[in-house]
Short mmCIF file of C-alpha atoms in Angstrom, two decimals:
data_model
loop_
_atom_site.label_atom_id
_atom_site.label_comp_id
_atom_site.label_asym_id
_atom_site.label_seq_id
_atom_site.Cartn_x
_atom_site.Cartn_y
_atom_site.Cartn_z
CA UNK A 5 0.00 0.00 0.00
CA UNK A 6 1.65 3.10 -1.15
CA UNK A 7 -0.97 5.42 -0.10
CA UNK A 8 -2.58 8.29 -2.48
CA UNK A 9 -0.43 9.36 -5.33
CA UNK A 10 -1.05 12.83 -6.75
CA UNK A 11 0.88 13.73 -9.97
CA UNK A 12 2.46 16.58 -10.64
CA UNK A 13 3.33 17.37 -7.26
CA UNK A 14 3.35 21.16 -9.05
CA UNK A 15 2.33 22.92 -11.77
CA UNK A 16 2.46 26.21 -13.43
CA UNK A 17 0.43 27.44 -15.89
CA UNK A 18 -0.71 30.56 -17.76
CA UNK A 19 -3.77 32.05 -17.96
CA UNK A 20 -6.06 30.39 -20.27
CA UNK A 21 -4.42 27.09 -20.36
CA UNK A 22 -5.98 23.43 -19.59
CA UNK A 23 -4.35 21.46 -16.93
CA UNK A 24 -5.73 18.12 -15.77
CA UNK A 25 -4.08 16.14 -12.72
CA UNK A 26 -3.82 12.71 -11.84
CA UNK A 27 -5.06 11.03 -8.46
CA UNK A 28 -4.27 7.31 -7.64
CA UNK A 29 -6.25 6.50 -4.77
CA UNK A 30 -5.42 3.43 -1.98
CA UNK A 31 -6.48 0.71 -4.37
CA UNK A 32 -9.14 -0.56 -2.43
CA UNK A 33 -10.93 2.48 -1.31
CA UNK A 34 -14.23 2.91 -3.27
CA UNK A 35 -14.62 6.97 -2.48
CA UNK A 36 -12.08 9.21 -4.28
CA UNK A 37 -12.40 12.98 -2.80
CA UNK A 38 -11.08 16.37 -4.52
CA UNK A 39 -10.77 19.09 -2.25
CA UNK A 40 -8.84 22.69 -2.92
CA UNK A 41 -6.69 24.74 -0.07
CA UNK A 42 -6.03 28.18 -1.06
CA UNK A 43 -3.03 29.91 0.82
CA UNK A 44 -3.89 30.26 4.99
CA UNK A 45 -7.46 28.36 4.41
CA UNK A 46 -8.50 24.98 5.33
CA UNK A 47 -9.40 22.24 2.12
CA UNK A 48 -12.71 23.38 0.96
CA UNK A 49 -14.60 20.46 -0.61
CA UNK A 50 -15.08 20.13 -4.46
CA UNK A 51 -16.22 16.79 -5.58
CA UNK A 52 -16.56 12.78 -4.63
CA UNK A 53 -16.80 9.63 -6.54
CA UNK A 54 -18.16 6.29 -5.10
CA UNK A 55 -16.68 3.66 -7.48
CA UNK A 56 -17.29 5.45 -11.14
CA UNK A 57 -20.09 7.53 -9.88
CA UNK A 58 -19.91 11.68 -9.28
CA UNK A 59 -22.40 11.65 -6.64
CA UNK A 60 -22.00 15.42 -5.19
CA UNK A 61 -20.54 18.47 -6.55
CA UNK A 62 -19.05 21.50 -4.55
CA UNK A 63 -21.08 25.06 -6.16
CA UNK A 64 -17.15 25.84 -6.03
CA UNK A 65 -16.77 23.60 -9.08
CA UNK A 66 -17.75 26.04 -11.82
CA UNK A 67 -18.42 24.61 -15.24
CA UNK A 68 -14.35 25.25 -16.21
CA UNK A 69 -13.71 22.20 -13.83
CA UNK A 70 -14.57 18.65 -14.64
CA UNK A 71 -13.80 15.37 -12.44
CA UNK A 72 -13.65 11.63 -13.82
CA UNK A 73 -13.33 8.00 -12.38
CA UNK A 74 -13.64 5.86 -14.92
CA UNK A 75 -12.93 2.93 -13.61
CA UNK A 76 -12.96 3.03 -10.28
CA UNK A 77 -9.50 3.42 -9.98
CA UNK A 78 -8.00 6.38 -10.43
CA UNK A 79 -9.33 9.78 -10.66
CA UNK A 80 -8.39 13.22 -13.17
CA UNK A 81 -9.47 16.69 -12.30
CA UNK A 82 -9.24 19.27 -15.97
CA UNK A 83 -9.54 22.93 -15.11
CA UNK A 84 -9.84 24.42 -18.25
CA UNK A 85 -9.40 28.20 -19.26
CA UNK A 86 -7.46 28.42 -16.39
CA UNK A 87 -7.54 31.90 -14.20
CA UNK A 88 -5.66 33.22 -11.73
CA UNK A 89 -7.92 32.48 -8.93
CA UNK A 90 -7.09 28.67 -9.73
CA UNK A 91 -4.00 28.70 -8.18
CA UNK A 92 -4.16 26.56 -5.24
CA UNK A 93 -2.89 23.20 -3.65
CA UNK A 94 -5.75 20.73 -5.02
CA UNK A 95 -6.10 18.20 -2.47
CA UNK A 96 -6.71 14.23 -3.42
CA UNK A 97 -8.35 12.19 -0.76
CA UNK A 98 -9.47 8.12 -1.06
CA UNK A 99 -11.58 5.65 1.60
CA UNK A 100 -12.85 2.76 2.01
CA UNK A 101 -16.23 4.35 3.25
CA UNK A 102 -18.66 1.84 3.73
CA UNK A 103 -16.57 -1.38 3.69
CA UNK A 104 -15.36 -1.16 7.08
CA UNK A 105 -18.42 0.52 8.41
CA UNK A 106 -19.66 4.20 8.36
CA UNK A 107 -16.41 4.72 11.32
CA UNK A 108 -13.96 5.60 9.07
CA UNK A 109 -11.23 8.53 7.53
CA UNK A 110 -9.84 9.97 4.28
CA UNK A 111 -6.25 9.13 3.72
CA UNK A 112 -4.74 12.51 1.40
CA UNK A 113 -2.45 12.36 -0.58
CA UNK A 114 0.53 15.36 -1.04
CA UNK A 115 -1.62 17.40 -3.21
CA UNK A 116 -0.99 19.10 -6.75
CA UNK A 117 0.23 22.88 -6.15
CA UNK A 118 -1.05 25.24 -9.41
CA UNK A 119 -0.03 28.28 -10.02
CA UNK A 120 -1.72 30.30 -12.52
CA UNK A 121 0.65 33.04 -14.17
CA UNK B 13 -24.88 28.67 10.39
CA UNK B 14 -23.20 25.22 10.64
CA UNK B 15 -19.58 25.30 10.97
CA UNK B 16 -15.60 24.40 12.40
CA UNK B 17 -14.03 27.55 14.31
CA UNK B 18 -10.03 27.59 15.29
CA UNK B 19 -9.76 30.15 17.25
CA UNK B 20 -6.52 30.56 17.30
CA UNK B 21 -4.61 31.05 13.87
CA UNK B 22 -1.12 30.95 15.22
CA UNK B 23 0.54 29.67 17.89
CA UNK B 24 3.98 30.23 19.50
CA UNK B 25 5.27 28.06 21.72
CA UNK B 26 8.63 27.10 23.71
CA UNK B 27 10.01 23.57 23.07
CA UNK B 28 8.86 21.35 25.79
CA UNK B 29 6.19 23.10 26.79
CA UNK B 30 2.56 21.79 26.59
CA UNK B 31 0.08 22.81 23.27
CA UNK B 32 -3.64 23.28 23.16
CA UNK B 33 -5.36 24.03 20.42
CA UNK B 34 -8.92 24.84 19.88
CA UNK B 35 -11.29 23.87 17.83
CA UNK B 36 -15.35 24.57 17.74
CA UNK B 37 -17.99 23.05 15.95
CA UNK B 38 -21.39 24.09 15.55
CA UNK B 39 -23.74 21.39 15.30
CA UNK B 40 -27.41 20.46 16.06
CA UNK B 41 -25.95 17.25 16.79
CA UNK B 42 -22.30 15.52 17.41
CA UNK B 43 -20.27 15.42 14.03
CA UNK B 44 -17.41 13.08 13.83
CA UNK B 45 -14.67 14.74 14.67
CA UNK B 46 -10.97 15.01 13.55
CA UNK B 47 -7.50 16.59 13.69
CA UNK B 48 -5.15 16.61 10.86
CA UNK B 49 -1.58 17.61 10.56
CA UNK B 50 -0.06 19.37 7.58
CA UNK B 51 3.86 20.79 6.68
CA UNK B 52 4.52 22.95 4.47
CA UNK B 53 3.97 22.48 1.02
CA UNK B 54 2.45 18.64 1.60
CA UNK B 55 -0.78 16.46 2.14
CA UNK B 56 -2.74 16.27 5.26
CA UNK B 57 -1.75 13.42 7.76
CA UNK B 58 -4.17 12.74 10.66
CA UNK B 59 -3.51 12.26 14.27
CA UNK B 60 -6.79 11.41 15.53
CA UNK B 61 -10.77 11.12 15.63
CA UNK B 62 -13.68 10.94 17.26
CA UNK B 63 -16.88 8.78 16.59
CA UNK B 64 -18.28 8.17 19.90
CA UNK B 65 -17.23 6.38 23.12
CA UNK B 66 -14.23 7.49 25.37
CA UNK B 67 -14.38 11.03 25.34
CA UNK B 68 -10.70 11.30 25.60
CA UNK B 69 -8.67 10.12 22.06
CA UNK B 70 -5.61 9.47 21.95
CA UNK B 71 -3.39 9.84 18.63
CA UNK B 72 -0.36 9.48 17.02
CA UNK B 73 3.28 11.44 17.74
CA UNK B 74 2.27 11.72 21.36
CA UNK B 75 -1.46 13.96 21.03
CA UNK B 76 -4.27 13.55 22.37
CA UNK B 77 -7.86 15.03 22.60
CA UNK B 78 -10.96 15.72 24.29
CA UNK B 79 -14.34 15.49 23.31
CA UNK B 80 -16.52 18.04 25.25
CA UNK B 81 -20.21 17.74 24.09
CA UNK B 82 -21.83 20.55 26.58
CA UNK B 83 -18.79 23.29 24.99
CA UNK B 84 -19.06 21.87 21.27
CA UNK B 85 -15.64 20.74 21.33
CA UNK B 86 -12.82 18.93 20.63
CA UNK B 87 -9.23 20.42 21.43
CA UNK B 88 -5.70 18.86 20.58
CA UNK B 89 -3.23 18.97 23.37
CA UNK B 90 0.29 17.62 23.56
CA UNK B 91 2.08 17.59 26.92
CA UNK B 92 5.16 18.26 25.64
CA UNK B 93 6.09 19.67 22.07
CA UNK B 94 8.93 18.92 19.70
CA UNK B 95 10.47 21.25 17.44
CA UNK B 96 8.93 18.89 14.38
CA UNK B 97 5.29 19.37 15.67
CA UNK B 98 5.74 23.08 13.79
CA UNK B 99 3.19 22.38 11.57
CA UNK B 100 -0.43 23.31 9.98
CA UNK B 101 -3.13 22.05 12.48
CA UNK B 102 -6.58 21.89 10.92
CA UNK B 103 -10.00 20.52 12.81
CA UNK B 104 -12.16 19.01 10.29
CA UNK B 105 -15.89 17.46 10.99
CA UNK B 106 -17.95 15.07 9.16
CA UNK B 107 -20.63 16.52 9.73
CA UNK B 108 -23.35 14.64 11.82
CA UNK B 109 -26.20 12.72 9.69
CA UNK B 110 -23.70 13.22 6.43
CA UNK B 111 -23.54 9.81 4.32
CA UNK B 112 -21.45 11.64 1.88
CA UNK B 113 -18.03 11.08 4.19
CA UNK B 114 -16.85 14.65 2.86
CA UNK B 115 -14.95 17.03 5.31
CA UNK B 116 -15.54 20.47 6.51
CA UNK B 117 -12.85 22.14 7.61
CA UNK B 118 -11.88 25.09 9.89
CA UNK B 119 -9.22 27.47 9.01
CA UNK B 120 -6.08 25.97 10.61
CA UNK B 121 -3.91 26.95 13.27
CA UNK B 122 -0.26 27.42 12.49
CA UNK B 123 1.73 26.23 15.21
CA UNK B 124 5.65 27.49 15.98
CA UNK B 125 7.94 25.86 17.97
CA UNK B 126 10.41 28.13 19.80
CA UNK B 127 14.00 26.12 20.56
#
């Protein structure tokens, strides 16, 4: 078990550019988690996946972000048309929610850090 | 409005010395609670959490904390801190009734460690 893999571990952009990143999730946790820390704030929730499935959506997700699992496994979050305001430390979190009972935590991994020039 | 409150955003203290830090939730009901510990520049690590039962949790590197129902909270202390507890402390809930598993976070507290 090598935990949650985020890849890049940074990234810098400019404005107007499409990134995507890369979340490998504990392989067998079925809920994959994105969350997004701006500088001096706590992780802010964006977006969940149980298995395959999108089942919630942050209202910080505008329509410039999009979020797939398509298997099950791993998990990509696209910004695209990036902005300024995007740059943040996005947050990947996996667990195994529901499996071992409803008494149980999010393992993160090191996060993605994007800056938007 | 529903929420996680630190209190305190930073926090100096002397190596050695003992650490509390706050953290207030408001709840109609008892979330479950945790504490997570982040350095600079990586991913969030947890030292502990609360479901229900023994009110006092104990964690990893040497914290604890206590589960206070009638003040809404759930503090982190450490008797005695090391200079590699300087860190990013954050209090996160699930909140209570939630099926979702997603966490709400409160604003951290940066913690300093004086040698």
């Amino acid at each position: 078990d090598t935990g949650v893999s985020q890849d890049p571990r940074h990234k810098i952009t400019k404005r107007g550019q499409n990134v995507t990143f890369r979340c490998d999730p504990i392989s067998e946790h079925n809920r994959l988690y994105w969350y997004r820390q701006t500088l001096g704030q706590g992780p802010e929730f964006l977006t969940y996946f149980q298995n395959e499935a999108q089942l919630e959506k942050s209202r910080l997700l505008s329509d410039r972000f999009s979020a797939e699992r398509p298997k099950g496994s791993f998990s990509t979050l696209e910004i695209q048309r990036t902005e300024q305001g995007d740059s943040a430390m996005y947050l990947c979190a996996s667990s195994p929610w529901g499996r071992q009972g409803m008494n149980t935590e999010a393992f993160f991994g090191q996060g993605t850090r994007l800056t938007v020039v | 409005a529903q929420s996680v409150t630190q209190p305190d955003i930073h926090i100096t203290v002397s190596e050695g010395a003992s650490l509390e830090l706050r953290c207030n939730y408001s709840y109609g009901a008892t979330p479950y609670l945790f504490w997570y510990v982040q350095s600079p520049g990586q991913g969030l690590q947890l030292l502990l959490k609360y479901f229900s039962g023994d009110t006092l949790v104990q964690g990893i590197k040497g914290f604890e904390a206590e589960f206070k129902r009638s003040q809404s909270s759930f503090n982190l202390r450490k008797p005695s801190v090391h200079w590699s507890d300087a860190a990013e402390y954050f209090c996160a809930v699930v909140p209570p009734g939630s099926n979702t598993g997603k966490l709400i976070f409160g604003q951290g507290t940066t913690l300093q460690v004086k040698p």
